Short mmCIF file of C-alpha atoms in Angstrom, two decimals:
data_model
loop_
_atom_site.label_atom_id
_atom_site.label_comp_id
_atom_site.label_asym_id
_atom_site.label_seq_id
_atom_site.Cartn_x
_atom_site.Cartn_y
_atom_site.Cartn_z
CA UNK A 18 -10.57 73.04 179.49
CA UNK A 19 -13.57 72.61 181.51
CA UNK A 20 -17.05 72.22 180.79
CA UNK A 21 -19.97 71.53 182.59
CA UNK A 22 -23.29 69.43 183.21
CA UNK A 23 -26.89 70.80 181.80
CA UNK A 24 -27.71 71.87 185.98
CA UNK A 25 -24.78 73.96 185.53
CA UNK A 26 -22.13 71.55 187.00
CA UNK A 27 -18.34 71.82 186.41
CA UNK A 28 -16.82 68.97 184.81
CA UNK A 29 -12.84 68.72 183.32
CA UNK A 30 -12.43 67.72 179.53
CA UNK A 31 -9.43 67.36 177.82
CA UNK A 32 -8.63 67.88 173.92
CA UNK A 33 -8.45 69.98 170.88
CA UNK A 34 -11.10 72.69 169.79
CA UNK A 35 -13.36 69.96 168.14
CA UNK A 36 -13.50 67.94 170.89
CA UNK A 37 -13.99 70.88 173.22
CA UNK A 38 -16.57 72.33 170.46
CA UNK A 39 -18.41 68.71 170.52
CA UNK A 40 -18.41 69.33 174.48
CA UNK A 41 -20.56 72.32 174.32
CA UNK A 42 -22.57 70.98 171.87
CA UNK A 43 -23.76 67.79 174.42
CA UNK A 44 -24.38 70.55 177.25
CA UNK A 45 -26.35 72.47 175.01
CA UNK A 46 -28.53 69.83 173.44
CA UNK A 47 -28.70 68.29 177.21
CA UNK A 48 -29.88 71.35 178.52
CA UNK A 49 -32.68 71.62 176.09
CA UNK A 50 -33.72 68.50 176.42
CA UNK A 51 -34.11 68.59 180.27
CA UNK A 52 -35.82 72.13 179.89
CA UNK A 53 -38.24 70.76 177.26
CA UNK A 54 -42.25 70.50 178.39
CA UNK A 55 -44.26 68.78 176.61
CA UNK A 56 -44.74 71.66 173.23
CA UNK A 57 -42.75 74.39 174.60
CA UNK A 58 -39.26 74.57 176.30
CA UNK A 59 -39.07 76.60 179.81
CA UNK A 60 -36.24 79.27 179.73
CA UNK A 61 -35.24 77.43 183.25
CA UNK A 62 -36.72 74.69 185.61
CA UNK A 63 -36.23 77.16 188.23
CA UNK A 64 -36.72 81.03 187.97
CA UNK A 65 -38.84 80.89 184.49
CA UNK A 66 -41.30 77.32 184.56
CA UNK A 67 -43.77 78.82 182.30
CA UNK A 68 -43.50 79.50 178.34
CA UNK A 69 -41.73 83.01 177.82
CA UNK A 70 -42.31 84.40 174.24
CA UNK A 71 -38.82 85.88 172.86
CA UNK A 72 -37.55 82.36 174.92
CA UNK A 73 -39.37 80.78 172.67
CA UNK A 74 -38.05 82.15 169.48
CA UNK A 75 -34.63 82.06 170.62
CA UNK A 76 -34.60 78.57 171.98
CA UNK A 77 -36.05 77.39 168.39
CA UNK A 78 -33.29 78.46 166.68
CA UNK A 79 -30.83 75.92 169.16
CA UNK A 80 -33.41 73.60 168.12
CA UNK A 81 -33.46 73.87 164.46
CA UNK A 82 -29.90 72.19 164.99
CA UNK A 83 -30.69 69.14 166.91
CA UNK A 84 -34.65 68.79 166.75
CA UNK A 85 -36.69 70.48 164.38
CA UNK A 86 -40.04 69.14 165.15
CA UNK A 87 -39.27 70.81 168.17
CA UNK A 88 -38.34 74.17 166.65
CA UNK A 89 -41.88 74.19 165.08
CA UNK A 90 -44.19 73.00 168.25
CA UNK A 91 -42.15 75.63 170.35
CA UNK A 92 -43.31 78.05 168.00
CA UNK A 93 -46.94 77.23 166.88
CA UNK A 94 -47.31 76.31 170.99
CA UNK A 95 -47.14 80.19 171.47
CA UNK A 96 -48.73 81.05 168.70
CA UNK A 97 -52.14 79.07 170.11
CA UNK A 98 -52.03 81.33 172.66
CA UNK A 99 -52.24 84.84 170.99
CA UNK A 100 -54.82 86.88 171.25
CA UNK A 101 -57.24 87.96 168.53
CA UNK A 102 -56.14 91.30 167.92
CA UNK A 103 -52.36 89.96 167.05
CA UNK A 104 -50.73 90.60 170.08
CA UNK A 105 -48.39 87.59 171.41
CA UNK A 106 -48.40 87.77 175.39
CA UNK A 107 -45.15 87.62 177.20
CA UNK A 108 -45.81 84.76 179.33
CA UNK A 109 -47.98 81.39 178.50
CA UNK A 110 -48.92 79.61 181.56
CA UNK A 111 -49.02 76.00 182.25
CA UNK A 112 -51.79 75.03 183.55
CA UNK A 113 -50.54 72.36 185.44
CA UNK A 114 -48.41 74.19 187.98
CA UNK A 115 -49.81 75.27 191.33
CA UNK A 116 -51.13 78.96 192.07
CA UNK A 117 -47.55 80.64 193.81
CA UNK A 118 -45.11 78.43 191.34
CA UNK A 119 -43.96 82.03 189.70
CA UNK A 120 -45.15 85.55 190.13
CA UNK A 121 -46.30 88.05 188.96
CA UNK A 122 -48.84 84.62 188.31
CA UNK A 123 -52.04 83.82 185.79
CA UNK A 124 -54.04 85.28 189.09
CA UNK A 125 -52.04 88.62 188.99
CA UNK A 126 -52.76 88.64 184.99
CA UNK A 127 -56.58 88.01 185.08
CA UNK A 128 -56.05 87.95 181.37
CA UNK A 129 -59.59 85.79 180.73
CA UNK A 130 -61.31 89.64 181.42
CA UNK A 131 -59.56 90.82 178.20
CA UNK A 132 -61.42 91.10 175.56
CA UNK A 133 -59.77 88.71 172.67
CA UNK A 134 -57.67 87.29 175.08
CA UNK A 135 -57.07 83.00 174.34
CA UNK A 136 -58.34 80.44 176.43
CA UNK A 137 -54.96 79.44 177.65
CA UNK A 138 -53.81 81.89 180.67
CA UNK A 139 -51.53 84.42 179.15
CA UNK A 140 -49.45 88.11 180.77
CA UNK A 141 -51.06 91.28 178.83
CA UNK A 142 -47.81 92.26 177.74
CA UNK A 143 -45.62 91.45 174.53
CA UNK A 144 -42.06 91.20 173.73
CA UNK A 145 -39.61 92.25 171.50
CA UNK A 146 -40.75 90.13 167.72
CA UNK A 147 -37.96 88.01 167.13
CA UNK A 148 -40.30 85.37 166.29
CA UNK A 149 -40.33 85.73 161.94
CA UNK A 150 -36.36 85.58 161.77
CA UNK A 151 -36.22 83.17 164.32
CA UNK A 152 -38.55 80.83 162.00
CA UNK A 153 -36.62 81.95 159.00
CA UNK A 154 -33.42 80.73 160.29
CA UNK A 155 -35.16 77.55 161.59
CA UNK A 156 -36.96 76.82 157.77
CA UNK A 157 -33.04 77.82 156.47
CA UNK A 158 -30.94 75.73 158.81
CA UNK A 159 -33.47 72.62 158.39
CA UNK A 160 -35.88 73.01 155.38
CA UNK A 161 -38.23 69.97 154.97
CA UNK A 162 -42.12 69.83 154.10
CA UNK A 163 -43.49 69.47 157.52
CA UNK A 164 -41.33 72.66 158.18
CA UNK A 165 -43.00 74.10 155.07
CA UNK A 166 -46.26 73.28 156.45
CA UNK A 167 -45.48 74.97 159.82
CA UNK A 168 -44.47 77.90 158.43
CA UNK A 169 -47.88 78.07 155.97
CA UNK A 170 -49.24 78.02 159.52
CA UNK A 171 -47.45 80.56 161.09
CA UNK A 172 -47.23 83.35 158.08
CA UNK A 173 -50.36 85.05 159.14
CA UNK A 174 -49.83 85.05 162.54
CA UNK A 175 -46.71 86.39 162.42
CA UNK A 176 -48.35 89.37 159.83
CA UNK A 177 -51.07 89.84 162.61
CA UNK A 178 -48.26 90.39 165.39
CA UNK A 179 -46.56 92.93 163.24
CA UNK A 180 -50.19 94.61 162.61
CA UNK A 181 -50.89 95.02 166.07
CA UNK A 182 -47.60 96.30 167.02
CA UNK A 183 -48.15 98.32 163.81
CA UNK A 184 -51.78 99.91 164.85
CA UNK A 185 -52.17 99.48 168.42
CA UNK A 186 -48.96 100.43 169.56
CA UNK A 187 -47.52 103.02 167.59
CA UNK A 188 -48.41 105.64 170.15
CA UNK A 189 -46.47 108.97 168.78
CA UNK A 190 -47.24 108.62 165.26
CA UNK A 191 -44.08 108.50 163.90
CA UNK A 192 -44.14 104.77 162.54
CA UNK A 193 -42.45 103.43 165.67
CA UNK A 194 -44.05 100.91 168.25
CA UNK A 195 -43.74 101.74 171.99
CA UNK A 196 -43.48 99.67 174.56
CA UNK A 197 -45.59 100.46 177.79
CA UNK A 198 -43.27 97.98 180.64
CA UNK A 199 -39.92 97.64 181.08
CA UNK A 200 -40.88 93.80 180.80
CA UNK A 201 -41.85 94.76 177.17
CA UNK A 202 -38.49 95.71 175.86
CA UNK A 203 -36.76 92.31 177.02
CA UNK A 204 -33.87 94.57 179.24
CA UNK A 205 -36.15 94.46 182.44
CA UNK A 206 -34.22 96.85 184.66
CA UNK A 207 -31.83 98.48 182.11
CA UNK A 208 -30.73 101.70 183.16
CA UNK A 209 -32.76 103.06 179.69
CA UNK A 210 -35.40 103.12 182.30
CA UNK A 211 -34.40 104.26 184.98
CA UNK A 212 -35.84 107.91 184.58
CA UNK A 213 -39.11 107.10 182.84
CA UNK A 214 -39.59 104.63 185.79
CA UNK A 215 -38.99 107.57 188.69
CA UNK A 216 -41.95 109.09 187.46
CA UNK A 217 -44.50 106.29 187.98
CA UNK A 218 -45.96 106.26 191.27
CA UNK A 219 -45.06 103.46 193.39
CA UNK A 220 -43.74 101.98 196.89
CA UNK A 221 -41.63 99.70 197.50
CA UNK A 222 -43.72 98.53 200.74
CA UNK A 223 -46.59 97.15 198.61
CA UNK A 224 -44.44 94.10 197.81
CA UNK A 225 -44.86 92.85 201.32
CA UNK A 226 -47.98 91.46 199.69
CA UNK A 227 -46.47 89.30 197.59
CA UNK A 228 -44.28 86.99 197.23
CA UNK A 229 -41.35 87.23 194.62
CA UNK A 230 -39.93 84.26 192.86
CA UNK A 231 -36.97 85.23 191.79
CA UNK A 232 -35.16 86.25 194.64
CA UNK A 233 -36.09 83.01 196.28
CA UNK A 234 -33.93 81.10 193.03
CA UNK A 235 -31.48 84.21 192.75
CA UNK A 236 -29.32 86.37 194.78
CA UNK A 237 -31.13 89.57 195.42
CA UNK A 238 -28.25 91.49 194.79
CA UNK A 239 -28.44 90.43 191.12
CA UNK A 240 -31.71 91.14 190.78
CA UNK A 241 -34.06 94.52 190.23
CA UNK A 242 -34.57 96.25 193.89
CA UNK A 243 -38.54 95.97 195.54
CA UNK A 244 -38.61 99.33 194.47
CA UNK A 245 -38.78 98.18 191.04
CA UNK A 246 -41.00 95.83 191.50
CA UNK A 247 -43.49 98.01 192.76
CA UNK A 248 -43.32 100.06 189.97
CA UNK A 249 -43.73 96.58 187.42
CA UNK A 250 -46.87 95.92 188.88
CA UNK A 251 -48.47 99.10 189.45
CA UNK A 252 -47.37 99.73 185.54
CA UNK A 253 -49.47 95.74 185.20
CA UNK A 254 -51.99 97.34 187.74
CA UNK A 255 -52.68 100.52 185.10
CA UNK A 256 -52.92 98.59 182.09
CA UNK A 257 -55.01 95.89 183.31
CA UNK A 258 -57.57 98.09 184.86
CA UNK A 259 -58.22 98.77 181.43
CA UNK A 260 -58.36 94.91 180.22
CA UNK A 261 -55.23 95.78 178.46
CA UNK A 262 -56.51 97.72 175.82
CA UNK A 263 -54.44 100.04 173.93
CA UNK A 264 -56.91 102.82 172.73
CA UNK A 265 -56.05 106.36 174.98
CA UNK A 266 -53.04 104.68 175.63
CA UNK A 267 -51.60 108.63 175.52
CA UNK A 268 -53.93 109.92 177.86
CA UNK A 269 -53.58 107.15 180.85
CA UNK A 270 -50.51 105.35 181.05
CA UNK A 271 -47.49 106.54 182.55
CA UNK A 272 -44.66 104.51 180.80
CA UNK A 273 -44.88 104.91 177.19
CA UNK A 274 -40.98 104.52 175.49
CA UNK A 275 -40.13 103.73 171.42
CA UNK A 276 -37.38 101.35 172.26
CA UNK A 277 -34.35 100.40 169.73
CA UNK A 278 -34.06 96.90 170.27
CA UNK A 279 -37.94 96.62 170.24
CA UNK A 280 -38.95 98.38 166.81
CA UNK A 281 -34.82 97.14 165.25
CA UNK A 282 -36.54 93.77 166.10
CA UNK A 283 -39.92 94.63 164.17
CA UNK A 284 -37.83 95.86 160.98
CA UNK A 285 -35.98 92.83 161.24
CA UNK A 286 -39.37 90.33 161.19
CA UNK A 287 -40.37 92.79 158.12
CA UNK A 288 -37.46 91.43 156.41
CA UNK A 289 -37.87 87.80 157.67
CA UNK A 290 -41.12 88.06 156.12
CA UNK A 291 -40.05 89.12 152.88
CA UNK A 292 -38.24 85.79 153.14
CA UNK A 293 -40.47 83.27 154.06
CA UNK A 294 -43.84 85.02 151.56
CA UNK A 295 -42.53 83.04 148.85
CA UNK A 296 -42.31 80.29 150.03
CA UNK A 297 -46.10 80.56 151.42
CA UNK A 298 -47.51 81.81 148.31
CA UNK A 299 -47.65 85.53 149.62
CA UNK A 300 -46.53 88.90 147.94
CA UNK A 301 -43.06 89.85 149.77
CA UNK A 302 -43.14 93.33 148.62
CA UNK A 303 -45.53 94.89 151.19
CA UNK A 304 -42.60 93.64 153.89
CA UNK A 305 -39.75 95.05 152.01
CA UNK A 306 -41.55 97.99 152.15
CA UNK A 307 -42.65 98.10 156.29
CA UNK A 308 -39.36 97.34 156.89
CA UNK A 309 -37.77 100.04 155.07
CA UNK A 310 -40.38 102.47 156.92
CA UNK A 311 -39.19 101.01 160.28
CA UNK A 312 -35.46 101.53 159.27
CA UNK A 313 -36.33 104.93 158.48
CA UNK A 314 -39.02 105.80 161.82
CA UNK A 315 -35.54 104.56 163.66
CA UNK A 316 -33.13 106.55 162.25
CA UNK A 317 -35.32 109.35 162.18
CA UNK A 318 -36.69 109.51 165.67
CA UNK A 319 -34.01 107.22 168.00
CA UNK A 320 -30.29 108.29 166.70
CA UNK A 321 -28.95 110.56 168.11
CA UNK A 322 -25.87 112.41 165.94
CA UNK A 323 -24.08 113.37 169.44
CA UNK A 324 -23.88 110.34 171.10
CA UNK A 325 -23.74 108.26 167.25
CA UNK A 326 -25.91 105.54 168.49
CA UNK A 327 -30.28 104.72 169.66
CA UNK A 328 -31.51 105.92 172.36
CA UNK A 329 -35.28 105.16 173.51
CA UNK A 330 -37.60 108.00 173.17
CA UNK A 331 -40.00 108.81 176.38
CA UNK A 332 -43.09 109.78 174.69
CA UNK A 333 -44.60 111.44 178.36
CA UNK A 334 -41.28 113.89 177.89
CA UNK A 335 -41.09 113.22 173.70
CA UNK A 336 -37.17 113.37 174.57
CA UNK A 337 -34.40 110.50 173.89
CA UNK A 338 -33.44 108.92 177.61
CA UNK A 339 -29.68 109.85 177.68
CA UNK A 340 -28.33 106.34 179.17
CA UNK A 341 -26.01 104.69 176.59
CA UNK A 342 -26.97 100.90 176.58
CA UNK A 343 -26.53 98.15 174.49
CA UNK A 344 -30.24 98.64 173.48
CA UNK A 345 -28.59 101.42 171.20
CA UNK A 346 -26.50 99.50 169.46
CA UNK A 347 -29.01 96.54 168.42
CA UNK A 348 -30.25 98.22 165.15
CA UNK A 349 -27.06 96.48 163.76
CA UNK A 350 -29.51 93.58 162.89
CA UNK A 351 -31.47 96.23 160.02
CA UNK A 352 -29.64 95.40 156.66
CA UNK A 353 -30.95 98.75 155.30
CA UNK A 354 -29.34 100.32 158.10
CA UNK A 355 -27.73 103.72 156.61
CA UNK A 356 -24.24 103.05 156.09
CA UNK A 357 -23.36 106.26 158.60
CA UNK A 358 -25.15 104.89 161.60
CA UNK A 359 -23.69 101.86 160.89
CA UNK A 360 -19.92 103.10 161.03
CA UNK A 361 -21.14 104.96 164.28
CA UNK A 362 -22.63 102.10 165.83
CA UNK A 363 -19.54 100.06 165.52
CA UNK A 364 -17.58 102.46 166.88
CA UNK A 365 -19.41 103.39 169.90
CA UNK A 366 -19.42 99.52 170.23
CA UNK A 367 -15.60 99.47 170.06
CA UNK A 368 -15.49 102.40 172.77
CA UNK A 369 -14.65 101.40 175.89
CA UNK A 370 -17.84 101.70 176.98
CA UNK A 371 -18.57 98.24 175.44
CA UNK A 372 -15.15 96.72 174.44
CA UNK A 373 -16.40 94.61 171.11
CA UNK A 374 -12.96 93.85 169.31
CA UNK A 375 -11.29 91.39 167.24
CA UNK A 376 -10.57 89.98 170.39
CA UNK A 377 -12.60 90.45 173.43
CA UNK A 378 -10.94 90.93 176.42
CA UNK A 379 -14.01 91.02 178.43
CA UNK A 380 -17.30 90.32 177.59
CA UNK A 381 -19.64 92.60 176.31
CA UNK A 382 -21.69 94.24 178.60
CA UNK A 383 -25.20 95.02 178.79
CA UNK A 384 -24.29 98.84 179.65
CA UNK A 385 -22.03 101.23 179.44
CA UNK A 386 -19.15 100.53 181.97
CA UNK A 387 -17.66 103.50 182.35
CA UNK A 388 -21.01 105.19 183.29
CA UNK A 389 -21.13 105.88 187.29
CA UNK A 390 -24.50 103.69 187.97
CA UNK A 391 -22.81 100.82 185.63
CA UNK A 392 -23.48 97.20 187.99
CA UNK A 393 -22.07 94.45 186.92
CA UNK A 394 -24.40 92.15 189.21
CA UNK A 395 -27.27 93.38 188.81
CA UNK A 396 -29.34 91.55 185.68
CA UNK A 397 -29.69 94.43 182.96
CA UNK A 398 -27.83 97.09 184.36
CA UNK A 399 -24.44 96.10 183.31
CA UNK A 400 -23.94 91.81 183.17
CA UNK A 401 -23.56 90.06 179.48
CA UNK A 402 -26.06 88.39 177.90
CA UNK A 403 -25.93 85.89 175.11
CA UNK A 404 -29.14 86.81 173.27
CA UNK A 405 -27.84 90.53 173.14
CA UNK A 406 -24.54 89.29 172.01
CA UNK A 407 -26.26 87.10 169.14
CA UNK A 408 -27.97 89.72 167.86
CA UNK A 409 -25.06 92.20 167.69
CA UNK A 410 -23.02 89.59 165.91
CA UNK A 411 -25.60 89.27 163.03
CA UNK A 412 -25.52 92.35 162.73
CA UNK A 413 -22.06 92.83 162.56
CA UNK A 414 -21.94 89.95 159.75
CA UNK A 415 -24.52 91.58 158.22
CA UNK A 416 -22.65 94.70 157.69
CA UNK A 417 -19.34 93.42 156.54
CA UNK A 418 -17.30 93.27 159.69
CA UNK A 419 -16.72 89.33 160.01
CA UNK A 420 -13.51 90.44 162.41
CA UNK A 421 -15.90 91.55 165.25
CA UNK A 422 -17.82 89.07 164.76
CA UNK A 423 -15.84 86.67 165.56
CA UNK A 424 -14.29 88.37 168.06
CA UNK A 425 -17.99 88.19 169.85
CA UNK A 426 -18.46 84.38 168.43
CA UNK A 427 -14.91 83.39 170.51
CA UNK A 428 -16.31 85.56 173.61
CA UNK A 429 -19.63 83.62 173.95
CA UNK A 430 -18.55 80.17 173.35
CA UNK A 431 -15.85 81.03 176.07
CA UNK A 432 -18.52 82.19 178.62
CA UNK A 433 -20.33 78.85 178.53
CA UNK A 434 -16.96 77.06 178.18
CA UNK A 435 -16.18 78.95 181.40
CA UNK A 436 -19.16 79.20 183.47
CA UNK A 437 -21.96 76.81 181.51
CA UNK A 438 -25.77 77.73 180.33
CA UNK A 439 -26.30 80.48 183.08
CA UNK A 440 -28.60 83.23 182.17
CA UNK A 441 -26.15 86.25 182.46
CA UNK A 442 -22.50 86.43 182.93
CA UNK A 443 -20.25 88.68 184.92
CA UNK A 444 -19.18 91.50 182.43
CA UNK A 445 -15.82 91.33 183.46
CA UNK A 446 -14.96 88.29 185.19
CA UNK A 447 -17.56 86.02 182.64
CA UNK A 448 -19.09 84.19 185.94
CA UNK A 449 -22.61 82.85 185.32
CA UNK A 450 -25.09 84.75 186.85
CA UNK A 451 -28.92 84.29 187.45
CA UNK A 452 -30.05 80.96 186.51
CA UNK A 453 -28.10 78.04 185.57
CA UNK A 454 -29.43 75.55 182.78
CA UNK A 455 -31.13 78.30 180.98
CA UNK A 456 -32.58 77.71 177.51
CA UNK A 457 -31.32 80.56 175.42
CA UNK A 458 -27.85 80.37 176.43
CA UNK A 459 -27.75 77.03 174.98
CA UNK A 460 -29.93 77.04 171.63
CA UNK A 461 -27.90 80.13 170.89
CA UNK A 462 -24.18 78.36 171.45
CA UNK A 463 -25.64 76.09 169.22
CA UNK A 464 -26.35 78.22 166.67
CA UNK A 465 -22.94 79.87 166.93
CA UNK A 466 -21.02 76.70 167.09
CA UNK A 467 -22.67 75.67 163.73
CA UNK A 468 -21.42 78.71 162.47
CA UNK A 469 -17.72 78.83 160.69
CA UNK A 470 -15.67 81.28 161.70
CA UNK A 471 -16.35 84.33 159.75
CA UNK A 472 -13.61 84.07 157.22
CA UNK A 473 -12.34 80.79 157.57
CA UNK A 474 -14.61 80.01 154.11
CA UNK A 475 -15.70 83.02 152.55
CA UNK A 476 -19.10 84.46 153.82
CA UNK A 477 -19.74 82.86 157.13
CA UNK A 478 -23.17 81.02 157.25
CA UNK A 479 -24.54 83.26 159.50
CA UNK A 480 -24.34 86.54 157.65
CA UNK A 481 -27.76 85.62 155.04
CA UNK A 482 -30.99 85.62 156.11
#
């Protein structure tokens, strides 16, 4: 087979499965070590050289396997940096990088005007909260005091993230949190968005002001169009005109969506929670209750019976955006999921609009493929990713089907077998795509390769928690 170097180098190695297995393990570890700086771990060295927060849980997870110290500073790192009301920005900047190193930059953010905003330099936005099952798993796959002691330290920061996302955010009422970016959801540029987006003012002219990083690191072709762009920052533009507050956020902003993966993600840290109160001395019944209200606020307000899987709602239109994506299919991860929107989920998965089987014959993509604006360049609009795939798989454990499971396990250890760490891979071809040497890829190969084979001992290791 062949593997390759952390910058994304191929190299030939010989051998078995273990050895091959052992392999990917060194390019993993390797490529978290050389992306590690100084408390946090940058998704790349080249598109991403600040702290990104759903990174940041992801990448402790590969850590918990190899370095747990590092699992917990990569966490309480961007914990320091949330803001008083609960709310855990996007982006943490290092301070130590020049003024152009990334945009849109701390300069563009102007978060020190917010009120409760940190003293470090932080984005105004949040992402999806992965960060209470992502210290779970790190306290399960490593438990020790000092990992004790960090979680004591992170347990009510983790409760203030969900109350914000709780209070502040949950925009139509119905027990859901909205996002109010693309950037929010995770899925920058999915198609989900594409119709909400149409409708915010915007040209794609005004980025002849500035200077954009990524295409500069990536080819533009893979990446979202100026057009876009203009629309991310006058959305940033909107929200920071009003120091990012979230009160009226009904009557001013124009991009206001309950997302799957976003509020899936919440019920998910609900249930994390429920976990880890024990062990901090804390009641675990208030979680186990959220969560089941999430579960419920999802069911209720994003499936759709047609289609049988999540949509987003547009709260401007307070319609479901039609676009089947793999956004609706990541309420897998809910272990109170209703056992019908379970069964439908795994068979729209199974379609061949995403191809998850027993054994993959492609990977699985970030949209629907047989849908007529289906790219499979172009970042979010159609390549694979392997944080999507992770989640899907746990939630396929979860929910008894160890077959597809595996069938997604073999597909993501052979993309990075193929292609190495990149940040997305062809959806058909498995080619890495965007960055190579990036973070996530790796901690979550690690985390898979720790993993036996669903079946091959009973209940595979990664079906609790």
């Amino acid at each position: 087979m062949s593997t390759h170097t952390a910058d994304g180098r191929r190299t030939d190695t010989a051998g078995g499965g273990a050895r091959d297995a052992g392999a990917l393990r060194r390019l993993a570890a390797a490529t978290l070590h050389a992306n590690w700086e100084h408390d946090h771990t940058v998704p790349s060295r080249t598109l991403y050289p600040h702290q990104w927060s759903w990174d940041s849980a992801f990448v402790a997870i590969g850590w918990s396997h190899i370095r747990p110290d590092r699992a917990w500073r990569e966490l309480t790192s961007l914990f320091r940096a949330q803001w008083a009301a609960g709310r855990v920005p996007h982006i943490v900047f290092n301070p130590a990088l020049p003024v152009g190193s990334y945009f849109p930059g701390p300069e563009f953010w102007h978060s020190a005007a917010a009120e409760g905003a940190p003293a470090a330099a932080t984005s105004g936005l949040v992402q999806p909260p992965v960060h209470a099952p992502a210290a779970w798993l790190a306290y399960r796959r490593s438990p020790s005091p000092a990992g004790l002691a960090a979680l004591r330290w992170l347990y009510p920061r983790l409760v203030a993230q969900q109350r914000y996302l709780a209070t502040r955010r949950d925009v139509g009422g119905g027990g859901l949190a909205c996002v109010v970016h693309p950037w929010e959801s995770g899925l920058d540029n999915s198609p989900a968005w594409d119709a909400p987006m149409a409708a915010v003012p915007a040209d794609a002219a005004v980025m002849r002001a500035y200077r954009r990083h990524d295409t500069a690191h990536a080819d533009a072709a893979h990446r979202p169009t100026d057009l876009d762009y203009a629309r991310y920052v006058a959305l940033v533009a909107s929200y920071r005109e009003h120091r990012y507050r979230d009160g009226a956020l009904a009557d001013r902003h124009p991009f206001l969506l309950e997302c799957p993966l976003f509020n899936a993600a919440t019920g998910a840290a609900e249930h994390a929670l429920a976990r880890i109160a024990p062990l901090v001395g804390a009641d675990p019944g208030p979680h186990r209750e959220r969560a089941a209200r999430i579960t419920e606020a999802l069911v209720r307000r994003l499936y759709d019976p047609v289609t049988g899987t999540f949509h987003p709602r547009d709260l401007r239109t307070d319609r479901l955006v039609p676009a089947r994506t793999v956004l609706g299919l990541t309420p897998l991860v809910l272990p109170d999921l209703p056992a019908r929107q379970v069964s439908a989920l795994v068979a729209e998965a199974s379609s061949p609009r995403f191809g998850l089987a027993a054994r993959m014959a492609r990977p699985l993509p970030s949209h629907d493929r047989t849908a007529p604006d289906f790219e499979p360049l172009r970042y979010w609009r159609g390549p694979s990713w392997m944080n999507i795939n992770w989640l899907v798989r746990r939630g396929l454990l979860r929910h008894g089907r160890p077959d597809l499971a595996a069938g997604l396990r073999d597909s993501m250890i052979e993309l990075v077998a193929r292609s190495g760490c990149h940040e997305y891979f062809h959806p058909d071809t498995g080619a890495g795509l965007g960055s190579p040497a990036f973070s996530w890829t790796a901690a979550l190969l690690l985390d898979v390769l720790a993993d036996e084979p669903p079946g091959a001992a009973g209940k595979a290791p990664g079906a609790a928690g």
